Tab-separated table of C-alpha atoms and ligand atoms in Angstrom:
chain	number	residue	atom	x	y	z
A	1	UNK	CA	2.531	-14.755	-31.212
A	2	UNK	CA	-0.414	-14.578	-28.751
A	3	UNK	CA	0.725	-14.804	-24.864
A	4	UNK	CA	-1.117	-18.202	-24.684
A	5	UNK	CA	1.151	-19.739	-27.339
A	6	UNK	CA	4.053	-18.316	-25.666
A	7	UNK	CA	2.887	-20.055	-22.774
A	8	UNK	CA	3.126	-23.297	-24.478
A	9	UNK	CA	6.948	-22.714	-25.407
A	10	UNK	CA	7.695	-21.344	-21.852
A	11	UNK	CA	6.509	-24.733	-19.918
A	12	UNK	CA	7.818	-26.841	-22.864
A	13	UNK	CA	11.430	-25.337	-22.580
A	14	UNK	CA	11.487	-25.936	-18.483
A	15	UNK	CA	11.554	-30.013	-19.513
A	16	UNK	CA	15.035	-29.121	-18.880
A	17	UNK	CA	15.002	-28.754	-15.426
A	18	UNK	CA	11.768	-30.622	-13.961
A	19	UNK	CA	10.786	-33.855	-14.967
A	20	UNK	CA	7.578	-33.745	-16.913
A	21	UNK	CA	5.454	-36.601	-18.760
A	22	UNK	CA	3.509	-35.611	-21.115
A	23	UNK	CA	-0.166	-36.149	-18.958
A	24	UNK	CA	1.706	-33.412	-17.064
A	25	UNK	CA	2.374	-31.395	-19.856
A	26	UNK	CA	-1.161	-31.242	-21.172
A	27	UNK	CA	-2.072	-30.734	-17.782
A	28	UNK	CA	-0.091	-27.419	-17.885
A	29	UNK	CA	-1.147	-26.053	-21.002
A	30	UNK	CA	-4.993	-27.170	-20.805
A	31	UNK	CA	-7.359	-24.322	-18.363
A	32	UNK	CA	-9.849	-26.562	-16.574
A	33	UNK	CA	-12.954	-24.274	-17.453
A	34	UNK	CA	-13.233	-21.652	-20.197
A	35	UNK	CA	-16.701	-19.348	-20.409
A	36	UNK	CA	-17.375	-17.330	-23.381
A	37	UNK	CA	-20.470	-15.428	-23.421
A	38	UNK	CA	-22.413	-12.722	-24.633
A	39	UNK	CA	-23.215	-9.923	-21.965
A	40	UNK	CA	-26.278	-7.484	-23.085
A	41	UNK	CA	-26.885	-4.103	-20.925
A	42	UNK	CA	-28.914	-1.215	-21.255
A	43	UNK	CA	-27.191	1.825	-22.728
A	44	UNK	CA	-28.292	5.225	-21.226
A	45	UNK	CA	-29.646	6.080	-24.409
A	46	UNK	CA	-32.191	2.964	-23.883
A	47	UNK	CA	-30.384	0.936	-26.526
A	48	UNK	CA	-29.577	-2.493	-25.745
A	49	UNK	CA	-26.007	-3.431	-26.775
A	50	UNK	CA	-24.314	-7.103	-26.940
A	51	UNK	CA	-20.529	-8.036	-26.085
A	52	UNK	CA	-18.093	-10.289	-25.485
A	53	UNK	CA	-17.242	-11.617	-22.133
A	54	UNK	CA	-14.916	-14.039	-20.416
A	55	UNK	CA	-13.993	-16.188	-17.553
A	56	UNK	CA	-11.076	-18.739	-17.422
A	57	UNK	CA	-10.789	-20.967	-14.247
A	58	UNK	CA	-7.517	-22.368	-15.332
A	59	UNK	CA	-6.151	-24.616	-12.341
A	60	UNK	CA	-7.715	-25.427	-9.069
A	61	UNK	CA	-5.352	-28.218	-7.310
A	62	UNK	CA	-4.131	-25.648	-4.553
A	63	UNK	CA	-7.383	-24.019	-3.853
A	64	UNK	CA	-10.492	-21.880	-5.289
A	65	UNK	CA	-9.664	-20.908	-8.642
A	66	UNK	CA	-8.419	-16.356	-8.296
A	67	UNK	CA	-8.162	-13.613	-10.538
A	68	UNK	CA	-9.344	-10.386	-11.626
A	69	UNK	CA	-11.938	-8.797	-14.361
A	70	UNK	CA	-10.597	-6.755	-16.761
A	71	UNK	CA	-12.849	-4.589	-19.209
A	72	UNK	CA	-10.771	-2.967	-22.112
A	73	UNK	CA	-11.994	-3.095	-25.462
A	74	UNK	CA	-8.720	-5.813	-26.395
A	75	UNK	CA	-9.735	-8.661	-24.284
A	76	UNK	CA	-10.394	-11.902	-25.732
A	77	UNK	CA	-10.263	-15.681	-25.101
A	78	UNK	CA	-6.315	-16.554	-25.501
A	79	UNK	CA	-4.867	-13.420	-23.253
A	80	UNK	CA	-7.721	-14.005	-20.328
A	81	UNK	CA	-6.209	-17.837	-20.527
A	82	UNK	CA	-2.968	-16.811	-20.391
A	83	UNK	CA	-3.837	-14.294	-17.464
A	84	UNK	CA	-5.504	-16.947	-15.807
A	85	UNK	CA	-2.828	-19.251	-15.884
A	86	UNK	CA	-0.166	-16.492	-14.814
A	87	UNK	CA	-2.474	-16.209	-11.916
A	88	UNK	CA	-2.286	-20.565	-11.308
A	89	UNK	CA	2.034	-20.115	-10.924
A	90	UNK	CA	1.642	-16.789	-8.766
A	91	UNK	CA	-0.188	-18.218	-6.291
A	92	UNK	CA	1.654	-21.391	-6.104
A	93	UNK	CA	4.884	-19.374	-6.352
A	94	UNK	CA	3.553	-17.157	-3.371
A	95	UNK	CA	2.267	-19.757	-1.326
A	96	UNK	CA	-1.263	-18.407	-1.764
A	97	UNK	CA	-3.860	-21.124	-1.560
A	98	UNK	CA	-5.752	-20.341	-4.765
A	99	UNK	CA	-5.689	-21.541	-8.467
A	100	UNK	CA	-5.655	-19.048	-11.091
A	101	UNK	CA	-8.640	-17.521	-12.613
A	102	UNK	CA	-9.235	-14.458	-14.868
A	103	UNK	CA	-12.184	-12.649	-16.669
A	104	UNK	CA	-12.784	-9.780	-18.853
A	105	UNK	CA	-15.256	-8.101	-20.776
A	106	UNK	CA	-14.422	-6.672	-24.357
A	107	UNK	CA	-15.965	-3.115	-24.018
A	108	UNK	CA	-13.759	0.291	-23.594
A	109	UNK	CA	-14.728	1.546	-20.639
A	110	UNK	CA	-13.537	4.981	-21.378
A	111	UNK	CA	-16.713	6.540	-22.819
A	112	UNK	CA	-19.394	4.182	-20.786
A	113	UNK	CA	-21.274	6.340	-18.092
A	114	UNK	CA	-21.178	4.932	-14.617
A	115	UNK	CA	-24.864	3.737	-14.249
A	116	UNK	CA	-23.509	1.490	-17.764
A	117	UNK	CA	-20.363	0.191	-15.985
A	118	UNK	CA	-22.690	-0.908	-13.307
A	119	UNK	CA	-25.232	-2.526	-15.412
A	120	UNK	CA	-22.518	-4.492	-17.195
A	121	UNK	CA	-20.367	-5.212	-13.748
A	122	UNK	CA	-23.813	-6.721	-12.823
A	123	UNK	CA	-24.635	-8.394	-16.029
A	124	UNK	CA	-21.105	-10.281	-16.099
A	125	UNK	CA	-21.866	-11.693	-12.841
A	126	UNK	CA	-25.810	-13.002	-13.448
A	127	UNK	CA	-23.939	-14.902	-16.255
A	128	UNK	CA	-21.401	-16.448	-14.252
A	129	UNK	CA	-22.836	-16.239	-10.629
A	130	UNK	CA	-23.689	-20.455	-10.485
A	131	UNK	CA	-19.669	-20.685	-11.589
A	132	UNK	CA	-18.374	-18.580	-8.891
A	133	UNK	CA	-18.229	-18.011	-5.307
A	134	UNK	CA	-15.748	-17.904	-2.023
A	135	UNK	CA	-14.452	-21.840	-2.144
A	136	UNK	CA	-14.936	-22.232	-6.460
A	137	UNK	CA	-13.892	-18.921	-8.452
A	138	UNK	CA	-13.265	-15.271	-6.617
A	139	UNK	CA	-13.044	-12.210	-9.122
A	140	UNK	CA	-10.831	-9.385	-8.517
A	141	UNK	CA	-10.612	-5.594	-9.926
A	142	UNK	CA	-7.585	-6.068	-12.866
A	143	UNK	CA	-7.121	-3.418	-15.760
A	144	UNK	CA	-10.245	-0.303	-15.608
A	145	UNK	CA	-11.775	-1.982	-13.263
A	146	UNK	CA	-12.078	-0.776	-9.225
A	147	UNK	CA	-13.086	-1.057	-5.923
A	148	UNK	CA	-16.322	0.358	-7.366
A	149	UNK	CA	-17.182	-2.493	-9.511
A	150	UNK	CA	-16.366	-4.909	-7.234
A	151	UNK	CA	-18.928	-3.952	-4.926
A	152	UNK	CA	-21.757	-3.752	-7.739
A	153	UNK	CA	-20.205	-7.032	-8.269
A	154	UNK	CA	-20.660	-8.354	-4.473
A	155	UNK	CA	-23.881	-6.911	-4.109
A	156	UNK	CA	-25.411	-8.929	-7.575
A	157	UNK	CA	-23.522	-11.722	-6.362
A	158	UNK	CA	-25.341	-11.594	-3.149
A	159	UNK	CA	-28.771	-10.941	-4.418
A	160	UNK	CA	-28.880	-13.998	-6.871
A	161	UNK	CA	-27.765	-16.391	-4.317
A	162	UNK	CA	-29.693	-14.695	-1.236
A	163	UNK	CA	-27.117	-14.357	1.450
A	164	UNK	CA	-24.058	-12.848	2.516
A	165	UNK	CA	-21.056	-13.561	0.628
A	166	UNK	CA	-17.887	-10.802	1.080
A	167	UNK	CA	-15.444	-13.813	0.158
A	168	UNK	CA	-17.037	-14.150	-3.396
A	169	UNK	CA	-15.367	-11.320	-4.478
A	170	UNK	CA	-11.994	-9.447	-3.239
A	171	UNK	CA	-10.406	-5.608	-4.229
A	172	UNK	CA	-14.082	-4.449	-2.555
A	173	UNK	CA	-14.374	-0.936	-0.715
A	174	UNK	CA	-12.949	-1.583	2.961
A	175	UNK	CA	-16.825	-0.530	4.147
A	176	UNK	CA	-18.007	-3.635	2.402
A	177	UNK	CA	-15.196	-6.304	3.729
A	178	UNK	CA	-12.501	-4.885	1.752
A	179	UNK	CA	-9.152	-5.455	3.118
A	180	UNK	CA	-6.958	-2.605	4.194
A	181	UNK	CA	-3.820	-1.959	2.004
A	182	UNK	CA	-5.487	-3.865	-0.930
A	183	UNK	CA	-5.463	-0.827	-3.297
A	184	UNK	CA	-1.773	-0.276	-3.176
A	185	UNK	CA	-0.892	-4.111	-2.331
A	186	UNK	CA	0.152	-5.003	-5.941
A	187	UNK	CA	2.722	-1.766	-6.014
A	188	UNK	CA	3.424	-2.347	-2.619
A	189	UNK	CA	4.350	-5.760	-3.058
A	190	UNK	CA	6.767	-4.616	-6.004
A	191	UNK	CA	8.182	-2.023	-4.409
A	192	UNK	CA	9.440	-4.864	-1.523
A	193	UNK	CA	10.583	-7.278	-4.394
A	194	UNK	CA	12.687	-4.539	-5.778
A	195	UNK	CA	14.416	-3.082	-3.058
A	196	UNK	CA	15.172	-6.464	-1.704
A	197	UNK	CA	16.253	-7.388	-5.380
A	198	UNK	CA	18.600	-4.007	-5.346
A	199	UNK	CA	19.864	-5.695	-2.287
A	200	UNK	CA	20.817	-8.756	-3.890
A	201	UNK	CA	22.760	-7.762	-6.827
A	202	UNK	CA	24.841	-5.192	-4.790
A	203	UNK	CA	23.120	-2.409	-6.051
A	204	UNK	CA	22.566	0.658	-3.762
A	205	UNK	CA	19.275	1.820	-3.672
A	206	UNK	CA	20.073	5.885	-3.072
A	207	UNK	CA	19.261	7.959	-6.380
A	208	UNK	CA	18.245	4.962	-8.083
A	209	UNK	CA	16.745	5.828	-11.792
A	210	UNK	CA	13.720	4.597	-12.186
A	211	UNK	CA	11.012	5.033	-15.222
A	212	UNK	CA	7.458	3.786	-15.099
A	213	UNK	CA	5.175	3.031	-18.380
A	214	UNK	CA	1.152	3.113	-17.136
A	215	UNK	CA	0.190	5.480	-14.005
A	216	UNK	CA	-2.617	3.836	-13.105
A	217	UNK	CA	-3.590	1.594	-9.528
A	218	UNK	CA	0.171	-0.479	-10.115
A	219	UNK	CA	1.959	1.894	-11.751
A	220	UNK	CA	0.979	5.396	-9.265
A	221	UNK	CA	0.668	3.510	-6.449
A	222	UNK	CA	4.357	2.387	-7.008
A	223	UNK	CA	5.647	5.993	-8.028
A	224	UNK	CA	3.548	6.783	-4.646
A	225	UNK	CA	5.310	4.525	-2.717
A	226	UNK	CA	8.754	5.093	-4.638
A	227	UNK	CA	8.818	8.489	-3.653
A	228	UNK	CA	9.123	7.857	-0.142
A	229	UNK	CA	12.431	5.891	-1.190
A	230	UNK	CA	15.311	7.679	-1.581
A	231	UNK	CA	15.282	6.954	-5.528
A	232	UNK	CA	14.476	9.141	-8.597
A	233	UNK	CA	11.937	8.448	-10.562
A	234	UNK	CA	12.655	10.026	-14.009
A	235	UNK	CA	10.184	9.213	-16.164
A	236	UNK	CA	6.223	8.083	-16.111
A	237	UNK	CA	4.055	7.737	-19.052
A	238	UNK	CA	-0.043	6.496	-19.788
A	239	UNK	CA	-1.656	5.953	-22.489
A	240	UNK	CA	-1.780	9.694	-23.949
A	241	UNK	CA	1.006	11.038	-22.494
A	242	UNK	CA	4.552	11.212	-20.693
A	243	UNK	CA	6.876	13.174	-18.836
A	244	UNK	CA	10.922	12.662	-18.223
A	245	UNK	CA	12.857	14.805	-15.982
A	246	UNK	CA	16.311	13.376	-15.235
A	247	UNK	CA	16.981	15.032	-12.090
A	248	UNK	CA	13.731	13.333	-10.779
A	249	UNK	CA	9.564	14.175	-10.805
A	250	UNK	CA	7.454	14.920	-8.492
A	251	UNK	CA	5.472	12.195	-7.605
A	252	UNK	CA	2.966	14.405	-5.822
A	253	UNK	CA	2.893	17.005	-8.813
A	254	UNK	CA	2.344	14.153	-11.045
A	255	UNK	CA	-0.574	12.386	-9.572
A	256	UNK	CA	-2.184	16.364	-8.800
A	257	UNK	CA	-1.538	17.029	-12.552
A	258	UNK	CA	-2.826	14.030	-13.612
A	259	UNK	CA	-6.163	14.758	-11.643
A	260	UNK	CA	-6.953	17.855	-12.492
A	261	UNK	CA	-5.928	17.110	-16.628
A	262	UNK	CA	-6.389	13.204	-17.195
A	263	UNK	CA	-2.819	12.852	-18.562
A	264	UNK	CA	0.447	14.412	-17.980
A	265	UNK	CA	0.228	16.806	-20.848
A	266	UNK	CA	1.218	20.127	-19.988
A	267	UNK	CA	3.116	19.112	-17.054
A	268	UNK	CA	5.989	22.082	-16.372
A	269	UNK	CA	8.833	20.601	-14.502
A	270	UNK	CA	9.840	18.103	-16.811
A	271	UNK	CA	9.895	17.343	-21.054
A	272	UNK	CA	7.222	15.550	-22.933
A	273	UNK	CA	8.037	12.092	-23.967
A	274	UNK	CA	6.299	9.017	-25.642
A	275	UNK	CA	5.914	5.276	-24.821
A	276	UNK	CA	8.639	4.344	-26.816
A	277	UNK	CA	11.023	7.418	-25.733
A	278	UNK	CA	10.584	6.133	-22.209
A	279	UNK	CA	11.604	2.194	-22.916
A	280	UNK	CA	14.607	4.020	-24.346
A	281	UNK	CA	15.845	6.016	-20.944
A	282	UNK	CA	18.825	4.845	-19.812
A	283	UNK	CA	17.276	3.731	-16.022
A	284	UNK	CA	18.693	1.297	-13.547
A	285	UNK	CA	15.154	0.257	-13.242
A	286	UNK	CA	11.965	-0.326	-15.932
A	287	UNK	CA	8.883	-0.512	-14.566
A	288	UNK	CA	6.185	-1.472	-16.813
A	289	UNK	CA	2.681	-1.014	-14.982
A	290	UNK	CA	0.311	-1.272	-18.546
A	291	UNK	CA	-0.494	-4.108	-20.629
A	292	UNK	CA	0.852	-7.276	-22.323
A	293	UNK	CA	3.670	-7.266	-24.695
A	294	UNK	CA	4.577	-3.797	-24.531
A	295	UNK	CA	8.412	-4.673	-25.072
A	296	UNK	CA	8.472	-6.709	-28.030
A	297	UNK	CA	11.445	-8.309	-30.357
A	298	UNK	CA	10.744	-4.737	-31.991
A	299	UNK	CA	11.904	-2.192	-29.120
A	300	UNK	CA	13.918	-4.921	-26.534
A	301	UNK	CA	17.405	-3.890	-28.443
A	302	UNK	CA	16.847	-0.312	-27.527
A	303	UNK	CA	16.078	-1.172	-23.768
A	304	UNK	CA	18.820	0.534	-21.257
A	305	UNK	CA	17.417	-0.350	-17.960
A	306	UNK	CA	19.727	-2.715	-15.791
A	307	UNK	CA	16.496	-3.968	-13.772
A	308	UNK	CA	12.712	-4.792	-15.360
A	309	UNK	CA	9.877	-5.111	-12.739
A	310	UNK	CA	7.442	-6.059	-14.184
A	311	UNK	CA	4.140	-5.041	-12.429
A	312	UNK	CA	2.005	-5.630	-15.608
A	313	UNK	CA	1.155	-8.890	-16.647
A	314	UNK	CA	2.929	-10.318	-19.735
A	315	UNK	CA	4.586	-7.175	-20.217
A	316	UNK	CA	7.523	-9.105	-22.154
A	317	UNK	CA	6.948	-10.936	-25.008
A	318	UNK	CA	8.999	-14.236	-25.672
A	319	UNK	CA	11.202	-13.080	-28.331
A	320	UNK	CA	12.074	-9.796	-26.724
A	321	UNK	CA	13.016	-11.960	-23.278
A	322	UNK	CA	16.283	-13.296	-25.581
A	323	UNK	CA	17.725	-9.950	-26.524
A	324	UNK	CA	17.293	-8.126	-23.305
A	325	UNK	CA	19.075	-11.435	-21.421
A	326	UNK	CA	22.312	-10.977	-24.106
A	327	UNK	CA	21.748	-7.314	-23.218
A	328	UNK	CA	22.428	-8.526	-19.542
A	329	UNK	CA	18.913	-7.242	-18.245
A	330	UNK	CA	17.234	-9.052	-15.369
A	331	UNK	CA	13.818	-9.092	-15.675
A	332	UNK	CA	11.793	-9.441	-12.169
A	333	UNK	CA	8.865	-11.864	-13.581
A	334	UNK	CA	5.305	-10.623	-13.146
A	335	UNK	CA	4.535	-13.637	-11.313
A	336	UNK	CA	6.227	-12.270	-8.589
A	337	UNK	CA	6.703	-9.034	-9.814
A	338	UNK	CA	2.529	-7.968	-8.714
A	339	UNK	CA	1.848	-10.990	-6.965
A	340	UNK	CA	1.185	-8.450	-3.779
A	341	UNK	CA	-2.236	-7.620	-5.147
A	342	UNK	CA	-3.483	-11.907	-4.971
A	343	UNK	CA	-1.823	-12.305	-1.998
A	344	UNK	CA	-3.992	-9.368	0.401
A	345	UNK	CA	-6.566	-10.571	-2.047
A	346	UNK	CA	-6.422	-13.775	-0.111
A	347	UNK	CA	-5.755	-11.868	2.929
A	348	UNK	CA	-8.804	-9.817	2.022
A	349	UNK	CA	-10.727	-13.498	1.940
A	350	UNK	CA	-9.301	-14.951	5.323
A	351	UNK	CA	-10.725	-11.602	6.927
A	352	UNK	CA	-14.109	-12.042	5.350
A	353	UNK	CA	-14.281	-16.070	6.221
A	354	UNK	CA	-13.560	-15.051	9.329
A	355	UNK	CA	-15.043	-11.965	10.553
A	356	UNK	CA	-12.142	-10.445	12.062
A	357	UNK	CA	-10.297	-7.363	10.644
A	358	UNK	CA	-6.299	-6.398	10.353
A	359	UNK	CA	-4.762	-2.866	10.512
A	360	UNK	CA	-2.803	-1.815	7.611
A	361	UNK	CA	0.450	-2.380	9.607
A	362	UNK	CA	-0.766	-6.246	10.565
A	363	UNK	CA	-1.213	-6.663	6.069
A	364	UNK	CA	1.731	-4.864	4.902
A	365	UNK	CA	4.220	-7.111	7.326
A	366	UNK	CA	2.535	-10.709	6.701
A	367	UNK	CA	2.765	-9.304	2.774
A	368	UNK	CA	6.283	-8.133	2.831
A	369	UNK	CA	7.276	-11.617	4.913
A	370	UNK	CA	5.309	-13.510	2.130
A	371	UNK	CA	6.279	-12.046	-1.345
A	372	UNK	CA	10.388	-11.641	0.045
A	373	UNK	CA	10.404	-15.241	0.972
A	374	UNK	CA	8.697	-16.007	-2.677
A	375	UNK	CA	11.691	-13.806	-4.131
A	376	UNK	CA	14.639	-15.583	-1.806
A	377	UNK	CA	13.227	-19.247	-3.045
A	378	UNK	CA	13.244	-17.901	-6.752
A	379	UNK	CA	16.410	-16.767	-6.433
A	380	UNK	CA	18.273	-19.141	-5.160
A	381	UNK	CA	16.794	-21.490	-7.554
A	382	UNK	CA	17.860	-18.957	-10.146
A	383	UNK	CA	21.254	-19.205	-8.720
A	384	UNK	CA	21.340	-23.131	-8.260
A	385	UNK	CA	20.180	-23.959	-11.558
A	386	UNK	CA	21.869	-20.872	-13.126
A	387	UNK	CA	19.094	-19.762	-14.995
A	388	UNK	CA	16.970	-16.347	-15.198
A	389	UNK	CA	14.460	-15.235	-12.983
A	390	UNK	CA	11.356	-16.486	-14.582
A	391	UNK	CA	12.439	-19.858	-15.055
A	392	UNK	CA	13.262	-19.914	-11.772
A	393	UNK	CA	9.916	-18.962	-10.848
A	394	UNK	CA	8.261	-21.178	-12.891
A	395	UNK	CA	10.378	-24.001	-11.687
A	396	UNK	CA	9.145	-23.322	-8.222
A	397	UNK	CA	5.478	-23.173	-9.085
A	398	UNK	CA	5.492	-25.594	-11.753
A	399	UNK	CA	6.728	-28.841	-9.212
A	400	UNK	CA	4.534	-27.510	-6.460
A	401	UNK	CA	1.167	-27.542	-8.735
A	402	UNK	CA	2.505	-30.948	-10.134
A	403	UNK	CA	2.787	-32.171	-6.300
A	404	UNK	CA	-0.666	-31.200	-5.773
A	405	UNK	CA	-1.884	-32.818	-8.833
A	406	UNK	CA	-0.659	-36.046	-8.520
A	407	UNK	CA	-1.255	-36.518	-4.659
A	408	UNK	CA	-4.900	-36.052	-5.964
A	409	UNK	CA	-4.237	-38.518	-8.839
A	410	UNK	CA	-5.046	-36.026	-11.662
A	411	UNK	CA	-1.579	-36.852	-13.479
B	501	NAD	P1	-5.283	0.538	-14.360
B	501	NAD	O1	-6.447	0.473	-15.251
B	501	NAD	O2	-5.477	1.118	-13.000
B	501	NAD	O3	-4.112	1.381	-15.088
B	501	NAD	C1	-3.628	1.086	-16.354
B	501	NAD	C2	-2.674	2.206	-16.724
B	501	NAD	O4	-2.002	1.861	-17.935
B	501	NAD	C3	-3.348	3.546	-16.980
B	501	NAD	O5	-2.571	4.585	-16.423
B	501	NAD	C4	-3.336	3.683	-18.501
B	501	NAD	O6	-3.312	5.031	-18.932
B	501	NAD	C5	-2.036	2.985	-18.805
B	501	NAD	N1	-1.951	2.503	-20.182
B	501	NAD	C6	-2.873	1.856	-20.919
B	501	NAD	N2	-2.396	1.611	-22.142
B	501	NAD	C7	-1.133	2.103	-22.163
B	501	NAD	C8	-0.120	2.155	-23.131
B	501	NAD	N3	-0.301	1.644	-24.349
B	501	NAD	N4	1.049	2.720	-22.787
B	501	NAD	C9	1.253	3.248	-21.553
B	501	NAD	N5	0.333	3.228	-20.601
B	501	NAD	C10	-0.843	2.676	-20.910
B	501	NAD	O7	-4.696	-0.926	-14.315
B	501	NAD	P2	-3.768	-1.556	-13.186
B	501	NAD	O8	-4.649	-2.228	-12.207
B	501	NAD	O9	-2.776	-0.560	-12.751
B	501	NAD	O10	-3.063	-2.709	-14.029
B	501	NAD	C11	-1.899	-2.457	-14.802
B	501	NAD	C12	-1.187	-3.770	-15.049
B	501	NAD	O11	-0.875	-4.356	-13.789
B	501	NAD	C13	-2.021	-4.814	-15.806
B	501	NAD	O12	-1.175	-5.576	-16.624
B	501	NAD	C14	-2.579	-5.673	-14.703
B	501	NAD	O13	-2.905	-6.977	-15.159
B	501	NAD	C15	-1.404	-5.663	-13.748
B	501	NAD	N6	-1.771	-6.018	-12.387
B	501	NAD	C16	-2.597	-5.223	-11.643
B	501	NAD	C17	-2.944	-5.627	-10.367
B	501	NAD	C18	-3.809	-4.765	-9.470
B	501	NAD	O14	-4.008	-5.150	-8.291
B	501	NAD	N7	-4.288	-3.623	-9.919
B	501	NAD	C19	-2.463	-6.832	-9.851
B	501	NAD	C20	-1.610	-7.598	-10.631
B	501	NAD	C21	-1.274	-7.178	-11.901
């Protein structure tokens, strides 16, 4: 089932617990603005090649629609709408004042030299640049894509509308408006969800076991970070290659290895293990940092973690959610899960809008103040309604976009 569907079933089942008419249904489910388009860019070689782009603006009622450009050579219309409208609840969940955007561009960015990422980080934005901007639609760096891009992104931005602009586009370099902290906010922002979360169910946070699927800006940053915790982290893997080591890695190893090889094979001080080897580790705490459905009805019965954090987006399918609840597994909903990357996003945007500049102290409190009072709300509702944590998030965001839509009379 694609993660759009899924969608559908999600907001139908929370009927349960907030009252919504049908207007407000289709409301839900329906993005405001879907553009598909071609993008065509000049290849080193000379050749001209064609693909497939995409930006949702799925729900503006609290603010500009927000979210981030992905290229990877799976994107396509119904996962950018469903990351789109992920990005709607976050921000409403957060109390960031954004709707939810999201774009992509089907390519894989892997073999593309970097004078062809530029020409197509440019290229997406002349098609899109009338649709965008700092109070419609602000792109963000998601999956392969980095402060680099964003500021070949800014700068074509700027050109085709002749002026200044930083707030058009967030993730950028610090040098260019960027906002300090932003590259590890989304980690960061996990990393205060889950000790907080720790907190909550009793557990102690000392020699935690902790695995992490996808080492790249959300899943590194968050070993990074982790390791400066007084947890283990036992196992990492990307998308060639994995390590486990139960008496704990070396973060700092790790990210040196990874460097100098581009993967982890080879590493010494630990075994070799897949994907699927590391949903398997018996963890207090899952951590998958990589794509959509990666735990699936398929490989949810062999999960052992106690906690899932999930810092991707859509990282659980559906089906999988109902065997790892019997299981007893609390999942940690993406929408709050990596909501610390949109909200210094918006940070990022207040700074530019206004001209004045925070230190990285001044953004990591105001973030960990924001996304722990997002967790507190979700879980008491969680508690109050005795239900699990993303329907308790979805509760939350659901009544507040529904309160914004019909004090504007849109349902
Ligand atoms: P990234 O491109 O920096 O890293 C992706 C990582 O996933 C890489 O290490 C890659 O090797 C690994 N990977 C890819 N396919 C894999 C597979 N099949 N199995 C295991 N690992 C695999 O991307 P990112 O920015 O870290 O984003 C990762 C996830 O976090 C995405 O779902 C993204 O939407 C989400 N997210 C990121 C941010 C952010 O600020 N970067 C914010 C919110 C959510």
């Amino acid at each position: 089932m694609s993660s759009f569907r899924e969608i559908g079933e999600r907001l139908e089942s929370l009927k349960k617990f907030v009252g919504i008419t049908d207007k407000e249904m289709l409301f839900l489910k329906k993005p405001m603005k879907t553009l598909a388009f071609k993008i065509e860019y000049e290849k080193d070689n000379g050749k001209k090649e064609v693909v497939d782009a995409y930006r949702v603006q799925y729900n503006n009622v609290l603010g500009p629609t927000k979210g981030g450009v992905r290229f990877h050579e799976k994107v396509g219309e119904e996962e950018t709408k469903a990351l789109a409208f992920w990005m709607t609840l976050k921000c409403a969940l957060t109390g960031v004042p954004f709707g939810g955007g999201k774009g992509g561009v089907r390519i894989n960015p892997k073999g593309l030299s970097d004078s062809e990422l530029e020409r197509i980080s440019r290229s997406y934005i002349k098609n899109i640049y009338k649709d965008i901007g700092p109070w419609k639609d602000i792109p963000a760096p998601d999956v392969y894509t980095t402060p680099r891009h964003m500021a070949w992104m800014m700068d074509e931005y700027e050109k085709l509308t002749n002026k200044h602009a930083p707030g058009a586009i967030t993730g950028k370099p610090v040098v260019l408006g960027g906002s300090k902290a932003r590259d590890i906010a989304t980690a960061q922002g996990g990393v205060f969800v889950l000790l907080r979360m720790l907190e909550k169910l009793g557990m102690k946070k000392e020699k935690t076991k902790i695995a992490i699927q996808g080492f790249g800006n959300a899943g590194m940053n968050a070993a990074k970070i982790l390791a400066r915790e007084d947890v283990l982290i036992v196992g990492v893997t990307d998308s060639k290659s994995g390590v486990y080591n139960e008496e704990g890695l070396s973060v700092k190893s790790l990210v040196k290895h990874k460097e100098k090889h581009g993967s982890f094979k080879g590493f010494e001080d630990g075994e070799s293990i897949s994907n699927a080897e590391l949903l398997k580790l018996d963890v207090d705490v899952l951590i998958p940092a990589a794509l959509c459905n990666t735990i699936t009805k398929e490989n949810a019965g062999s999960v052992n973690a106690k906690i899932i954090l999930e810092l991707a987006n859509g990282p659980v399918s559906i089906e999988a959610e109902n065997t790892l609840e019997e299981k007893g597994i609390i999942i940690v909903p993406d929408v709050l899960a990596n909501a610390g990357g949109v909200i210094v996003s918006h940070y990022e945007w207040v700074q530019n809008n206004t001209g004045l500049y925070w230190d990285e102290k001044e953004v990591l409190g105001r973030l960990k103040k924001q996304i722990c009072k997002a967790l507190d709300e979700t879980y008491s509702v969680k508690q109050e309604k005795k239900v699990d944590m993303r329907t308790a998030a979805y509760i939350v965001a659901v009544e507040k976009i529904l309160r914004a839509a019909k004090l504007r009379g849109l349902v």
